[in-house]
XYZ file of C-alpha atoms in Angstrom:
175
model
C -95.114 17.744 37.340
C -91.936 17.709 35.252
C -89.009 19.550 36.904
C -88.373 23.112 35.487
C -85.396 23.758 33.517
C -82.901 26.100 35.231
C -83.537 29.265 33.118
C -87.352 28.811 33.433
C -87.019 28.254 37.127
C -84.936 31.282 37.666
C -87.122 33.526 35.589
C -90.261 32.240 37.418
C -88.489 32.858 40.710
C -87.699 36.391 39.884
C -91.293 36.873 38.737
C -92.614 35.344 41.963
C -90.465 37.500 44.266
C -91.272 40.541 42.304
C -95.035 39.884 42.411
C -94.873 38.925 46.102
C -92.974 42.020 47.106
C -95.558 43.992 44.975
C -98.407 42.454 46.969
C -96.739 43.478 50.233
C -96.166 47.052 48.915
C -99.756 47.212 47.658
C -100.996 46.127 51.086
C -98.870 48.738 52.911
C -100.219 51.350 50.585
C -103.805 50.212 51.289
C -102.920 50.369 55.027
C -101.622 53.948 54.723
C -104.725 55.057 52.850
C -106.995 53.225 55.260
C -105.318 54.819 58.297
C -105.569 58.263 56.575
C -109.241 57.848 55.780
C -109.981 56.486 59.306
C -107.951 59.108 61.279
C -108.926 62.287 59.412
C -112.060 64.354 59.991
C -111.980 65.951 56.479
C -114.633 64.402 54.188
C -112.454 65.363 51.162
C -109.527 63.458 52.548
C -111.803 60.456 53.326
C -113.237 60.506 49.833
C -109.790 60.757 48.090
C -108.338 57.998 50.265
C -111.309 55.574 49.599
C -111.267 56.336 45.874
C -107.564 55.514 45.716
C -108.140 52.373 47.684
C -110.757 51.405 45.199
C -108.348 51.907 42.371
C -105.851 49.668 43.979
C -108.609 47.125 44.795
C -110.097 47.032 41.369
C -107.004 46.992 39.332
C -104.217 45.408 41.389
C -105.312 43.348 44.449
C -106.790 40.400 42.657
C -104.178 39.967 39.626
C -101.222 40.504 42.088
C -102.715 38.029 44.558
C -103.401 35.352 41.890
C -99.936 35.873 40.241
C -98.270 35.278 43.570
C -100.317 32.234 44.285
C -99.978 30.684 40.796
C -96.217 31.404 40.460
C -95.569 29.982 44.047
C -97.569 26.868 43.108
C -95.691 26.282 39.867
C -92.352 26.816 41.646
C -93.286 24.438 44.331
C -94.483 21.743 41.983
C -91.602 22.234 39.463
C -88.599 22.197 41.915
C -87.208 19.749 44.484
C -88.840 21.778 47.371
C -92.236 20.286 46.366
C -95.487 21.478 47.689
C -95.993 19.214 50.686
C -92.419 18.097 51.455
C -91.399 21.017 53.595
C -93.484 22.656 56.410
C -92.451 26.143 55.407
C -93.568 25.617 51.739
C -96.776 23.948 52.894
C -97.437 26.802 55.362
C -96.639 29.382 52.776
C -99.100 27.892 50.294
C -102.008 27.754 52.658
C -101.340 31.279 53.998
C -101.149 32.620 50.367
C -104.318 30.715 49.428
C -106.214 32.059 52.511
C -105.051 35.665 51.990
C -105.919 35.489 48.404
C -109.398 34.411 49.178
C -109.801 37.144 51.759
C -108.501 39.737 49.479
C -110.947 38.744 46.763
C -113.994 38.034 48.936
C -113.624 40.353 51.891
C -111.068 43.230 51.316
C -112.335 44.266 47.911
C -115.972 44.342 48.793
C -115.105 46.355 51.962
C -113.097 48.802 49.902
C -115.957 49.115 47.408
C -118.513 49.817 50.135
C -116.226 52.489 51.772
C -115.631 54.123 48.400
C -119.458 54.127 47.665
C -120.326 55.662 51.096
C -117.097 57.659 51.409
C -117.025 56.420 54.982
C -114.400 54.198 56.516
C -114.631 51.982 59.625
C -111.892 50.258 61.496
C -112.087 47.116 59.311
C -110.183 49.009 56.453
C -107.325 49.464 58.884
C -107.374 45.974 60.511
C -107.519 44.044 57.209
C -104.422 45.597 55.572
C -102.656 45.462 58.906
C -103.266 41.672 59.229
C -102.406 41.140 55.574
C -99.147 43.079 55.935
C -98.248 41.038 59.041
C -99.009 37.820 57.073
C -96.997 38.726 54.096
C -93.983 39.642 56.319
C -94.323 36.349 57.987
C -94.496 34.621 54.675
C -91.347 36.522 53.489
C -89.478 35.479 56.747
C -90.264 31.908 56.327
C -89.190 31.989 52.714
C -85.809 33.153 53.859
C -85.325 31.166 56.975
C -86.925 27.932 55.786
C -87.846 26.637 59.363
C -89.444 23.506 60.688
C -87.996 20.812 58.555
C -89.722 18.065 56.485
C -93.541 17.166 56.583
C -94.333 13.523 57.169
C -94.578 13.166 53.442
C -91.276 14.740 52.843
C -89.636 12.422 55.511
C -91.325 9.355 53.664
C -90.022 10.484 50.367
C -86.569 11.138 51.639
C -86.473 7.723 53.391
C -87.599 5.929 50.274
C -85.045 7.804 48.155
C -82.221 6.891 50.583
C -83.319 3.316 50.670
C -83.228 3.031 46.799
C -79.718 4.679 46.852
C -78.423 2.246 49.351
C -79.690 -0.747 47.375
C -78.277 0.599 44.120
C -74.959 1.219 45.763
C -74.701 -2.372 46.815
C -75.670 -3.647 43.440
C -72.775 -4.716 41.104
C -74.511 -3.393 38.070
C -74.846 0.183 37.161
C -78.340 1.484 37.492
C -80.089 4.312 35.403
């Protein structure tokens, strides 16, 4: 993919961070509603909490998850970080892909079932808890950038440094 121009990259980065933080906030909201529904003995509160979770699930979970995935993928492919050059980017990609799939194929159906029955089991507390922990971990590795290069990243860096050393010894100017 062609490298992104600076204004495009910066705008996409802002959008990616905003969507990712929204996904984290949405999951914390689902967790709060799930705990409320699970811990209360009041059927009216259970019904209200599960209906609110259904609104979040129907309108926000899938678009926010997909936007986070797509914007992160475009950023990875359009910047020098690359998708498979650094372990932290590669880990972030796979965790985002997995959590997006779980949100679409597991969390939403669980929320829909709870809203239809107005009954909550522990899974509607566990799923948002695990998702929240995962998103916090993804946020941490985005900031800390641990673990260094992947094997592919080391190979690309080595080939780039080899090309530079050959060019530096050449008496003719290279493009």
